[in-house]
Amino acid sequence: MHPLSTLFDPRSLAILGASNDPNKVGGRPLAFLLKAQWPGRILPVNPGAALVQGVAAYPSLEAIEGSIDAAIIALPAAQVVSAAKACIERGIKALQIFSADIDLGEVVELAGRSGVKVLGPNSLGLFNVHSAYFATFATALDGAWPSAGSIGVATQSGAVGSYFFGMAQARGLAFSHFVATGNEADVDVADCIDFLAQDANTRMIVAAIEGCQDGRKLIDAIRHARSFGKPVLLMKVGVSSAGAQAAATHTGSLAGEDRVFDAALIQAGAKRLFSLEALVDAAYVASVGPMPSNDGLMVITTSGGVGVLSADAAELGGMGLPQISQDTAAAIKQLVPLADGLNPVDTSAAILGDLSVFARISDLALRKSEASSVLLYLAHIPRNPQHWSQLEAPLLALRESYPAMAFVAVGLAGDTITKRLEAQGFAVFTDPSRAVLALAACAAGARLQPEESLSGENTESLASRRLGPGLNTEPMARAALESQGISFAPQQTIVRVEDALQAASSVGYPLVLKIVSPDIAHKSEAGGVKLGITSDHALLDAIEVMQASVKQAHPQARTEGFLLARQLTGGVEMLVGAHHDPVFGPVITVGAGGVNTEVLRDTCLHLAPVTPAQAKVMLQSLRIAPLLSGFRGTAPVDIEALARTVARVSEIAWANPQLRGIELNPVLATAYGAYALDALIDEGV
């Protein structure tokens, strides 16, 4: 049994603060339970009434005989904590706190020891349609009573969630569960997704959140849902730069909280949407017919312009348009000589003489197609009784011929015809772009397959990657990272200027000179880096100039000498870094490095740790990926060595959560290996 089973499906419910007024917070859940004819035992607690809405009431919790599974607390804030403690002591296993502005820390601690789940505070409540359990005060139920179906909804905001429910119910969608977690003192959206993942009545999960305290828990819950074959559509509001400001490295500033969230969702196999309308559209498509099994879309239209519009939306949504063969195109032209296109297929208006031809063309296009979704643009045809009488039966026969495909009809159909089409498995839209994007959201379930693990190697193995303190200079960072298998260009550190020439002789010209200081993270901006030094004379001059420049830029900075490194040439400069995200923990970043880091801002993020195989996928997703495989005569880089470097940095970040950031920039990816040319470890404060 799932830990939230009693919360969502109790056999008995006490309502503390139950009211005779069905419009008050304490009266609404009782009214809804009575309306739904919930078969469980309803136990209103009201010291001033013997009956509440016709149900026998109790003056106190202590007056109730027998066991109680769950309780709703709809009391003034000052009474909530003591009431919650009384419920826990009574053995009640699930609490809902409607009241707001309450510190439930003490209650949650007691509940945790007793195996009690607490929803809220400031929760709108929940309902389980299949069991007729409506433990909520949602005003949305006044005008939108749900039908039993397969969509489970988990939301933090009661207002956002209930408005989505109202929009979706008006669209004809049916539900299994709805829950609003409120301020999440205990139960959060991740817990609810995990419950819905195992619920037999739920086929699709829709979630809406404003923030997240434990990102890994959320991702694990989504992965759990996907393991049961259930797609997860999630809307997160708020795009914050707070995460970017949490790290001193370029890596952190390039990541940002919202980009990390997107990367994490992709790993989990969830589709993120950005509006309530998009959530409703995608859930509608999924509820009417089968889910797309791939990203392929076939567009068959009576208008070339709509075909272009649909193709634009397909590219925006990440869908492909697999083309029909030349033989199929020729067969279509035999039916309608003016028909054109390999996908979209434009039938032209020439079909108006016999609209059944539209279905025949569609059948030819779909017969050998790799697409799993089809959009049929019908324009005004459903509004014309004569035209529709020619097309309806062939269209329904077409739907029956391809039962595994997701069908969307776009046109001005009216309520009656829309309902007939929906009953046969067609989703009906008036806007082709919205239709395509809804299909794309559903198709993402096929594309975004959850990764097997977020933790790569086991914890014991990663323990060997732990680093000690005192890593705030480049030589110290290099020594620590080199001990973990990161390759660096040959280099030496000197404290005295007198040792420079001997060190240069050992390292070899040409070389790079860098200042060593625990107070200067980005040395180039302070004049602390000099490239292309080819002689002893040039080296000594560079040291003198660098001392003056650094002193002027950072007069208070401590300096601990100089680093001399062999200047490697050729290859592609890359960024490999990691930073600690406050929600998701260690995050690995790869991208264009060196002077191109801030200019191109071409990066890919992934929750750490990653495997070398995952690192290769990250590298291949970059815009500069063609440079890595050889471009215009250049040699391809050793992608395996670069991927191993990325994986190793991610393991170090995972094993050292105390570090705020790690950055290797640049890492020179060459045909003969990958070498870090600069290293920064941000130990925080």
XYZ file of C-alpha atoms in Angstrom:
685
model
C 0.000 0.000 0.000
C 1.314 3.442 -0.910
C 2.044 5.818 2.019
C -0.597 8.239 0.664
C -3.333 5.639 0.162
C -5.176 6.638 3.341
C -4.960 10.320 2.406
C -6.617 9.712 -0.970
C -9.013 6.890 -0.054
C -9.942 6.676 3.636
C -12.904 4.767 5.026
C -13.717 7.364 7.668
C -13.184 11.124 7.844
C -13.398 13.558 10.748
C -14.024 17.211 9.807
C -12.801 19.523 12.574
C -14.541 22.844 12.144
C -17.464 21.348 10.218
C -20.071 23.979 9.355
C -23.779 23.909 8.592
C -23.135 26.561 5.955
C -22.131 24.779 2.704
C -20.496 27.986 1.501
C -17.974 28.120 4.343
C -14.593 26.381 4.218
C -15.642 23.956 6.965
C -18.973 23.237 5.284
C -17.963 22.748 1.685
C -16.224 19.349 1.943
C -19.179 17.937 3.863
C -21.578 19.236 1.219
C -19.487 17.731 -1.568
C -19.205 14.366 0.166
C -22.964 14.258 0.612
C -23.545 15.256 -3.017
C -21.173 12.531 -4.206
C -22.773 10.006 -1.829
C -19.394 8.961 -0.494
C -19.892 5.580 1.221
C -17.377 6.256 3.984
C -18.111 7.314 7.551
C -18.425 11.129 7.840
C -17.668 12.503 11.310
C -18.349 16.244 11.658
C -16.799 17.835 14.775
C -18.643 20.938 15.968
C -19.150 21.620 19.692
C -22.158 23.846 18.995
C -24.338 21.552 16.876
C -25.828 18.082 17.198
C -26.374 17.868 13.443
C -24.264 19.423 10.693
C -25.951 19.447 7.279
C -28.107 16.600 8.489
C -25.197 14.446 9.687
C -24.777 13.571 13.369
C -21.990 15.731 14.798
C -19.614 15.344 17.719
C -18.610 17.985 20.253
C -14.975 16.871 20.174
C -12.608 14.383 18.627
C -12.566 12.448 21.891
C -16.316 11.890 21.662
C -16.009 9.842 18.464
C -16.026 6.089 18.985
C -14.086 3.710 16.796
C -11.144 4.266 14.510
C -10.719 7.293 12.266
C -8.619 7.100 9.102
C -8.332 10.738 8.073
C -9.177 14.245 9.232
C -9.724 17.684 7.759
C -8.770 20.614 9.974
C -10.706 23.753 9.045
C -10.177 25.745 12.238
C -8.774 29.186 13.089
C -4.977 29.223 12.846
C -4.482 29.440 16.616
C -6.277 26.092 17.112
C -4.645 24.089 14.320
C -1.471 22.808 16.003
C -3.235 21.481 19.096
C -5.964 19.925 16.922
C -3.392 18.263 14.689
C -1.554 16.826 17.694
C -4.822 15.467 19.027
C -5.506 13.778 15.685
C -2.082 12.153 15.667
C -2.451 10.957 19.245
C -5.841 9.500 18.302
C -4.190 7.346 15.619
C -5.477 9.225 12.573
C -3.084 8.529 9.681
C -3.859 11.346 7.221
C -4.410 15.042 7.944
C -5.484 17.871 5.674
C -4.839 21.399 6.916
C -7.002 23.985 5.146
C -5.882 26.808 7.427
C -3.019 29.097 6.327
C -0.140 31.008 7.956
C 0.775 28.232 10.396
C 4.133 26.783 11.400
C 3.599 23.018 11.379
C 7.188 22.063 12.160
C 6.340 20.473 15.486
C 3.308 18.701 14.009
C 5.256 17.312 11.056
C 8.000 16.009 13.342
C 5.418 14.225 15.495
C 3.592 12.975 12.398
C 6.780 11.567 10.932
C 7.427 9.507 14.049
C 3.850 8.219 13.976
C 3.619 7.426 10.255
C 1.058 10.182 9.644
C 0.870 12.134 6.380
C 0.042 15.851 6.517
C -1.323 17.808 3.529
C -0.968 21.583 3.847
C -1.144 24.020 5.474
C -3.036 26.277 3.091
C -4.224 23.286 1.091
C -7.333 23.424 -1.072
C -7.758 19.709 -0.437
C -8.198 16.768 -2.763
C -10.711 14.532 -4.440
C -10.748 10.961 -5.680
C -13.463 10.771 -8.322
C -13.605 6.982 -8.624
C -14.266 6.542 -4.897
C -16.554 9.621 -4.675
C -14.247 11.134 -2.032
C -14.364 14.954 -2.205
C -12.302 16.335 0.678
C -11.931 19.875 -0.630
C -13.474 23.323 -0.447
C -12.721 24.125 -4.124
C -15.207 26.551 -5.629
C -14.473 25.037 -9.047
C -16.753 22.123 -8.097
C -19.740 24.458 -7.907
C -19.941 24.637 -11.675
C -17.684 21.828 -12.888
C -18.455 18.483 -11.286
C -15.892 15.937 -12.551
C -16.558 12.756 -14.449
C -14.542 9.687 -13.528
C -11.601 9.331 -15.864
C -7.866 8.830 -16.090
C -6.213 12.238 -15.564
C -4.528 12.783 -12.203
C -3.752 16.355 -11.155
C -1.168 17.387 -8.554
C -0.579 21.073 -7.962
C 0.913 23.325 -5.303
C -1.391 26.264 -5.934
C -5.031 25.527 -5.315
C -6.096 28.469 -7.472
C -3.962 27.411 -10.450
C -4.887 23.765 -10.108
C -8.605 24.342 -9.719
C -8.660 26.715 -12.682
C -6.923 24.083 -14.794
C -9.531 21.600 -13.611
C -12.334 23.979 -14.598
C -10.859 24.587 -18.052
C -10.241 20.885 -18.612
C -13.678 19.854 -17.374
C -15.273 22.347 -19.768
C -13.243 20.691 -22.544
C -14.793 17.355 -21.628
C -11.842 15.840 -19.773
C -12.420 13.301 -17.009
C -10.345 12.803 -13.870
C -9.091 10.205 -11.453
C -7.698 12.481 -8.714
C -7.021 16.099 -7.875
C -4.793 17.366 -5.058
C -3.495 20.793 -4.068
C -0.547 20.534 -1.690
C -0.467 24.168 -0.525
C 2.570 25.143 1.519
C 3.885 21.563 1.656
C 4.972 21.215 5.261
C 5.005 17.457 4.643
C 3.325 15.995 1.551
C 4.519 17.632 -1.664
C 3.742 17.352 -5.370
C 6.486 14.746 -5.805
C 4.791 12.502 -3.241
C 1.490 12.879 -5.079
C 3.030 12.115 -8.477
C 4.537 8.996 -6.942
C 1.099 7.971 -5.654
C -0.567 8.611 -9.023
C 2.168 6.597 -10.731
C 0.859 3.464 -9.020
C -2.831 4.309 -9.166
C -4.726 1.938 -11.452
C -7.256 4.594 -12.496
C -4.680 7.174 -13.592
C -3.331 7.142 -17.154
C -1.796 10.620 -17.366
C -0.415 12.982 -14.699
C -0.677 16.760 -14.901
C 1.320 18.785 -12.389
C 1.823 22.478 -11.677
C 4.429 23.859 -9.308
C 5.869 27.208 -8.315
C 9.004 25.917 -6.635
C 10.632 22.772 -5.388
C 12.579 22.005 -2.226
C 13.919 18.607 -3.267
C 14.539 18.390 -6.993
C 15.930 14.864 -6.975
C 12.813 13.607 -5.206
C 10.623 15.226 -7.868
C 12.655 13.701 -10.686
C 12.558 10.250 -9.078
C 8.762 10.521 -8.774
C 8.415 11.433 -12.453
C 10.724 8.588 -13.432
C 8.545 6.281 -11.338
C 5.463 7.419 -13.240
C 7.193 6.883 -16.568
C 8.204 3.375 -15.489
C 4.456 2.640 -15.307
C 4.014 4.043 -18.829
C 2.316 7.221 -17.615
C 3.228 10.528 -19.266
C 3.785 13.535 -17.011
C 2.922 17.050 -18.174
C 4.333 19.666 -15.841
C 4.031 23.432 -15.690
C 6.479 25.383 -13.550
C 5.940 29.100 -13.205
C 8.716 31.545 -12.435
C 12.039 31.944 -14.223
C 14.642 32.929 -11.681
C 18.270 33.989 -11.909
C 18.872 33.146 -8.244
C 20.685 29.957 -9.132
C 23.030 31.846 -11.418
C 23.989 34.228 -8.636
C 24.824 31.379 -6.270
C 28.143 30.545 -7.905
C 31.263 32.532 -8.707
C 32.086 30.401 -11.743
C 30.984 30.983 -15.335
C 29.342 27.569 -15.064
C 26.874 28.748 -12.466
C 26.073 31.996 -14.234
C 25.423 30.160 -17.486
C 23.142 27.605 -15.853
C 20.506 29.469 -13.888
C 17.740 27.848 -11.911
C 15.270 27.486 -14.769
C 17.726 25.864 -17.176
C 18.625 23.317 -14.532
C 14.946 22.549 -14.054
C 14.508 22.003 -17.799
C 17.522 19.698 -17.958
C 16.286 17.699 -14.978
C 12.844 17.235 -16.538
C 14.376 15.941 -19.759
C 16.332 13.385 -17.734
C 13.174 12.315 -15.948
C 11.224 11.967 -19.196
C 8.657 14.692 -18.525
C 7.342 17.396 -20.833
C 7.346 20.929 -19.485
C 4.589 23.257 -20.627
C 4.262 26.964 -20.009
C 0.555 27.765 -19.867
C -2.697 26.358 -18.560
C -4.020 26.324 -22.102
C -1.126 24.144 -23.253
C -1.693 21.773 -20.313
C -5.366 21.432 -21.186
C -4.650 20.912 -24.893
C -2.112 18.154 -24.290
C -4.238 16.407 -21.681
C -7.201 16.605 -24.063
C -5.297 14.932 -26.920
C -4.120 12.172 -24.598
C -7.585 11.565 -23.177
C -9.354 11.280 -26.537
C -7.142 8.786 -28.354
C -3.897 6.845 -28.216
C -0.652 8.570 -27.299
C 1.808 9.128 -30.161
C 4.560 6.514 -30.160
C 7.120 8.789 -31.850
C 7.708 12.371 -32.988
C 6.535 11.793 -36.542
C 3.567 13.886 -37.751
C 1.660 13.590 -41.021
C -0.202 16.740 -42.075
C -2.946 16.471 -44.684
C -4.596 19.749 -45.520
C -6.933 21.443 -47.959
C -4.780 24.576 -47.707
C -1.121 25.061 -48.539
C -0.894 27.973 -46.116
C -2.180 25.893 -43.230
C 0.329 23.224 -44.183
C 3.141 25.755 -43.802
C 1.674 26.954 -40.492
C 1.528 23.376 -39.236
C 5.093 22.663 -40.370
C 6.311 25.744 -38.474
C 4.541 24.556 -35.326
C 5.986 21.056 -35.779
C 9.527 22.431 -35.838
C 8.806 24.583 -32.798
C 7.461 21.560 -30.921
C 10.268 19.211 -31.943
C 8.188 17.044 -34.273
C 9.389 15.593 -37.549
C 7.460 15.430 -40.815
C 8.379 12.111 -42.478
C 7.828 12.426 -46.209
C 5.686 10.151 -48.322
C 7.374 8.288 -51.167
C 7.371 9.509 -54.757
C 5.180 6.514 -55.672
C 2.629 7.535 -53.046
C 2.729 11.137 -54.256
C 2.098 9.917 -57.803
C -0.869 7.833 -56.638
C -2.309 10.886 -54.858
C -1.915 12.967 -58.018
C -3.857 10.356 -59.939
C -6.763 11.066 -57.602
C -6.283 14.859 -57.563
C -3.810 16.245 -60.126
C -3.528 19.544 -58.235
C -2.499 17.825 -54.981
C 1.011 18.733 -53.913
C 3.653 18.109 -51.239
C 5.316 15.143 -49.602
C 4.346 16.215 -46.036
C 2.414 18.357 -45.522
C 0.218 16.959 -48.271
C -1.961 19.675 -49.825
C -5.058 18.164 -51.421
C -6.075 21.601 -52.761
C -9.669 22.763 -53.021
C -10.159 20.465 -56.007
C -11.565 17.819 -53.651
C -14.743 19.850 -53.040
C -16.504 17.971 -55.843
C -16.109 14.687 -53.941
C -14.910 15.134 -50.379
C -14.545 11.407 -49.802
C -11.341 11.772 -51.846
C -9.798 13.599 -48.860
C -10.044 10.408 -46.810
C -8.657 8.319 -49.677
C -5.654 10.654 -50.021
C -5.145 10.480 -46.261
C -5.182 6.692 -46.407
C -2.531 6.661 -49.128
C -0.328 9.056 -47.134
C -0.642 7.054 -43.913
C -0.368 3.561 -45.345
C 3.436 3.341 -45.187
C 4.138 6.365 -43.031
C 6.507 6.279 -40.049
C 4.425 8.971 -38.349
C 2.340 8.086 -35.305
C 0.265 11.292 -35.381
C -1.856 12.805 -38.117
C -3.407 16.255 -38.459
C -6.319 16.587 -40.862
C -7.215 20.169 -41.762
C -10.934 20.273 -42.560
C -11.454 24.056 -42.612
C -15.203 24.833 -42.895
C -16.233 21.420 -44.207
C -17.963 20.304 -40.952
C -20.202 23.411 -41.115
C -21.580 22.516 -44.527
C -24.109 19.660 -44.147
C -23.743 18.571 -47.776
C -19.962 18.505 -47.607
C -19.894 16.805 -44.222
C -22.279 14.088 -45.338
C -19.735 13.137 -48.016
C -16.753 13.087 -45.636
C -17.948 11.866 -42.236
C -18.260 8.150 -42.926
C -14.978 7.866 -44.900
C -13.226 9.850 -42.149
C -14.480 7.539 -39.410
C -13.463 4.518 -41.500
C -9.994 6.047 -41.840
C -9.775 6.373 -38.055
C -10.685 2.699 -37.651
C -7.986 1.699 -40.144
C -5.228 3.248 -38.007
C -6.251 2.554 -34.399
C -2.749 3.130 -32.948
C -2.327 6.604 -34.420
C -3.199 9.888 -32.710
C -5.729 11.698 -34.908
C -6.420 15.431 -34.730
C -9.053 17.149 -36.843
C -8.701 20.905 -37.271
C -11.707 22.889 -38.391
C -14.850 24.720 -37.337
C -16.936 21.753 -36.397
C -19.524 22.877 -33.841
C -20.417 21.034 -30.635
C -22.454 18.202 -32.116
C -19.939 17.115 -34.743
C -17.045 17.687 -32.320
C -18.591 15.268 -29.840
C -19.179 12.679 -32.571
C -15.572 12.935 -33.688
C -14.262 12.754 -30.125
C -16.334 9.626 -29.526
C -14.473 8.017 -32.431
C -11.025 9.021 -31.156
C -10.440 12.366 -32.883
C -9.161 15.345 -30.924
C -10.754 18.449 -32.438
C -9.085 21.866 -32.608
C -9.853 25.126 -34.341
C -6.214 26.326 -34.410
C -3.701 24.141 -36.316
C -0.699 25.483 -34.385
C -2.271 24.644 -31.023
C -3.170 21.207 -32.351
C 0.394 20.482 -33.448
C 1.912 21.722 -30.185
C -0.526 19.573 -28.196
C 0.491 16.542 -30.249
C 4.134 17.483 -29.720
C 3.658 17.590 -25.956
C 2.157 14.113 -26.016
C 4.790 12.821 -28.431
C 7.503 14.031 -26.066
C 6.547 11.071 -23.894
C 7.981 8.819 -26.570
C 11.068 10.971 -27.121
C 11.897 11.832 -23.521
C 12.653 8.427 -22.108
C 13.687 8.541 -18.441
C 17.283 7.660 -17.765
C 17.897 4.566 -15.684
C 19.737 6.332 -12.903
C 20.546 9.791 -11.657
C 23.417 8.653 -9.505
C 25.661 6.841 -11.995
C 28.059 4.724 -9.997
C 27.087 3.665 -6.515
C 27.816 5.856 -3.538
C 30.663 3.678 -2.295
C 32.511 3.983 -5.596
C 31.996 7.746 -5.766
C 33.384 8.131 -2.250
C 36.854 7.807 -3.754
C 36.267 11.115 -5.533
C 36.109 13.116 -2.309
C 38.469 16.074 -2.048
C 39.975 17.779 0.963
C 39.864 21.506 1.788
C 42.245 24.246 0.678
C 41.595 24.238 -3.075
C 41.210 27.971 -3.665
C 44.182 28.479 -5.981
C 44.729 27.020 -9.424
C 47.780 24.920 -8.433
C 45.872 23.394 -5.517
C 42.798 22.805 -7.684
C 44.937 21.261 -10.396
C 46.705 18.921 -7.975
C 43.386 17.728 -6.534
C 41.753 17.220 -9.941
C 44.822 15.632 -11.488
C 44.814 13.069 -8.686
C 41.297 12.156 -9.841
C 42.366 11.495 -13.423
C 41.861 14.900 -15.061
C 44.615 15.577 -17.620
C 46.379 18.955 -17.588
C 48.956 20.626 -19.782
C 52.502 20.358 -18.301
C 53.028 23.147 -15.769
C 54.955 24.260 -12.700
C 54.286 26.751 -9.912
C 56.930 29.126 -8.593
C 56.901 31.384 -5.551
C 60.061 33.354 -6.352
C 60.697 35.207 -9.598
C 64.257 33.865 -9.504
C 62.923 30.359 -10.168
C 61.039 31.346 -13.320
C 63.683 30.497 -15.894
C 64.417 27.064 -14.446
C 60.712 26.283 -14.372
C 60.335 27.484 -17.957
C 63.152 25.204 -19.039
C 61.354 22.264 -17.450
C 57.909 23.110 -18.861
C 59.139 24.175 -22.294
C 58.254 27.082 -24.552
C 55.852 28.387 -25.722
C 54.196 28.818 -22.372
C 51.429 30.611 -20.530
C 52.055 32.672 -17.405
C 49.340 33.018 -14.731
C 49.144 34.760 -11.398
C 48.430 32.515 -8.390
C 45.985 34.116 -5.956
C 43.196 32.779 -3.740
C 41.393 36.110 -4.159
C 41.202 36.288 -7.977
C 38.827 33.815 -9.603
C 39.025 35.094 -13.178
C 42.639 36.008 -13.779
C 42.400 37.292 -17.353
C 40.217 40.224 -16.353
C 42.884 41.324 -13.845
C 45.783 41.045 -16.269
C 46.812 37.845 -14.586
C 47.257 35.726 -17.739
C 49.840 36.090 -20.501
C 49.878 33.797 -23.539
C 52.478 33.072 -26.179
C 55.660 33.528 -24.160
C 58.560 32.128 -26.258
C 61.778 33.236 -24.530
C 63.405 33.859 -21.159
C 63.467 37.603 -21.801
C 59.770 37.680 -22.671
C 58.966 35.665 -19.554
C 60.727 38.045 -17.187
C 59.080 41.054 -18.856
C 55.668 39.372 -18.573
C 56.162 38.722 -14.854
C 56.991 42.378 -14.220
C 54.004 43.658 -16.188
C 51.669 41.119 -14.579
C 52.676 42.075 -11.050
C 51.835 45.701 -11.774
C 48.539 44.931 -13.515
C 47.249 42.630 -10.786
C 48.263 45.087 -8.089
C 46.312 47.841 -9.817
C 43.224 45.705 -10.456
C 43.155 44.006 -7.036
C 45.290 45.977 -4.596
C 44.114 43.896 -1.620
C 44.488 40.482 -3.282
C 46.941 37.989 -1.855
C 49.421 36.640 -4.414
C 51.281 33.376 -3.959
C 53.499 33.251 -7.005
C 53.097 32.299 -10.651
C 52.045 29.289 -12.659
C 53.904 28.424 -15.856
C 52.103 26.080 -18.239
C 52.934 24.679 -21.661
C 50.814 26.429 -24.284
C 49.078 23.743 -26.293
C 47.759 24.570 -29.748
C 45.127 23.218 -32.076
C 41.936 21.494 -31.021
C 38.678 22.970 -29.746
C 38.378 24.950 -26.524
C 35.599 23.592 -24.303
C 34.048 24.444 -20.961
C 33.598 21.599 -18.486
C 32.175 22.623 -15.138
C 29.849 21.819 -12.301
C 27.963 23.857 -9.753
C 25.753 23.097 -6.783
C 22.127 23.927 -7.485
C 20.089 24.602 -4.304
C 17.228 22.418 -5.562
C 18.849 19.661 -7.629
C 22.322 19.466 -6.116
C 25.391 18.969 -8.339
C 24.837 19.887 -11.996
C 27.352 19.314 -14.797
C 27.767 21.796 -17.663
C 29.594 21.394 -20.976
C 29.864 23.937 -23.733
C 31.961 26.258 -25.831
C 34.987 27.329 -23.829
C 37.690 29.966 -23.718
C 36.773 33.370 -25.124
C 33.586 31.870 -26.606
C 32.063 30.914 -23.260
C 30.184 34.148 -22.667
C 29.847 35.082 -26.346
C 28.217 31.898 -27.670
C 26.607 30.734 -24.438
C 26.388 27.309 -26.029
C 26.008 24.883 -23.135
C 24.242 21.686 -22.141
C 23.304 20.791 -18.562
C 22.731 17.467 -16.835
C 22.286 16.445 -13.232
C 25.499 14.937 -11.913
C 26.906 12.388 -12.081
C 26.911 11.372 -15.735
C 28.428 8.414 -17.514
C 30.814 8.873 -20.455
C 27.984 7.769 -22.754
C 25.685 10.453 -21.345
C 28.506 12.974 -21.644
C 28.832 12.166 -25.361
C 25.125 12.842 -25.857
C 25.573 16.191 -24.110
C 28.490 17.090 -26.371
C 26.592 16.092 -29.496
C 23.704 18.393 -28.526
C 25.870 21.531 -28.683
C 25.767 23.947 -31.605
C 29.549 23.626 -31.874
C 29.332 19.824 -32.085
C 30.429 19.803 -35.765
C 33.779 21.268 -34.666
C 34.369 18.212 -32.484
C 33.912 15.732 -35.317
C 36.170 17.587 -37.754
C 35.151 20.650 -39.738
C 36.515 21.853 -43.076
C 39.576 19.685 -42.988
C 40.351 19.832 -39.271
C 41.026 16.590 -37.423
C 38.221 15.234 -35.217
C 38.918 15.491 -31.505
C 39.265 12.535 -29.165
C 35.604 12.591 -28.132
C 36.074 9.615 -25.830
C 38.738 11.452 -23.806
C 36.594 14.583 -23.632
C 33.563 12.563 -22.509
C 35.636 10.854 -19.813
C 36.726 14.273 -18.542
C 33.113 15.438 -18.353
C 32.072 12.266 -16.535
C 34.958 12.495 -14.081
C 34.201 16.140 -13.202
C 30.561 15.171 -12.631
C 31.610 12.363 -10.286
C 33.834 14.719 -8.315
C 30.971 17.228 -8.028
C 28.582 14.494 -6.856
C 31.027 13.232 -4.257
C 31.770 16.750 -2.944
C 28.447 18.497 -2.310
C 30.268 20.998 -0.100
C 31.819 22.586 -3.198
C 29.932 25.465 -4.783
C 31.539 25.022 -8.181
C 34.223 23.408 -10.322
C 35.314 24.868 -13.630
C 37.803 23.741 -16.252
C 37.877 26.502 -18.839
C 39.200 25.940 -21.297
C 39.624 22.233 -21.761
C 41.496 21.792 -25.028
C 39.949 18.893 -26.931
C 42.487 17.587 -29.428
C 42.917 14.560 -31.631
C 45.276 13.118 -29.016
C 43.344 13.777 -25.816
C 41.568 16.397 -23.682
C 43.659 18.687 -21.484
C 42.508 21.210 -18.905
C 44.309 24.516 -19.364
C 42.752 26.285 -16.389
C 41.067 25.062 -13.212
C 38.918 26.774 -10.612
C 37.306 25.219 -7.541
C 34.864 27.428 -5.655
C 34.702 26.232 -2.050
C 32.084 28.828 -1.126
C 32.217 30.510 2.248
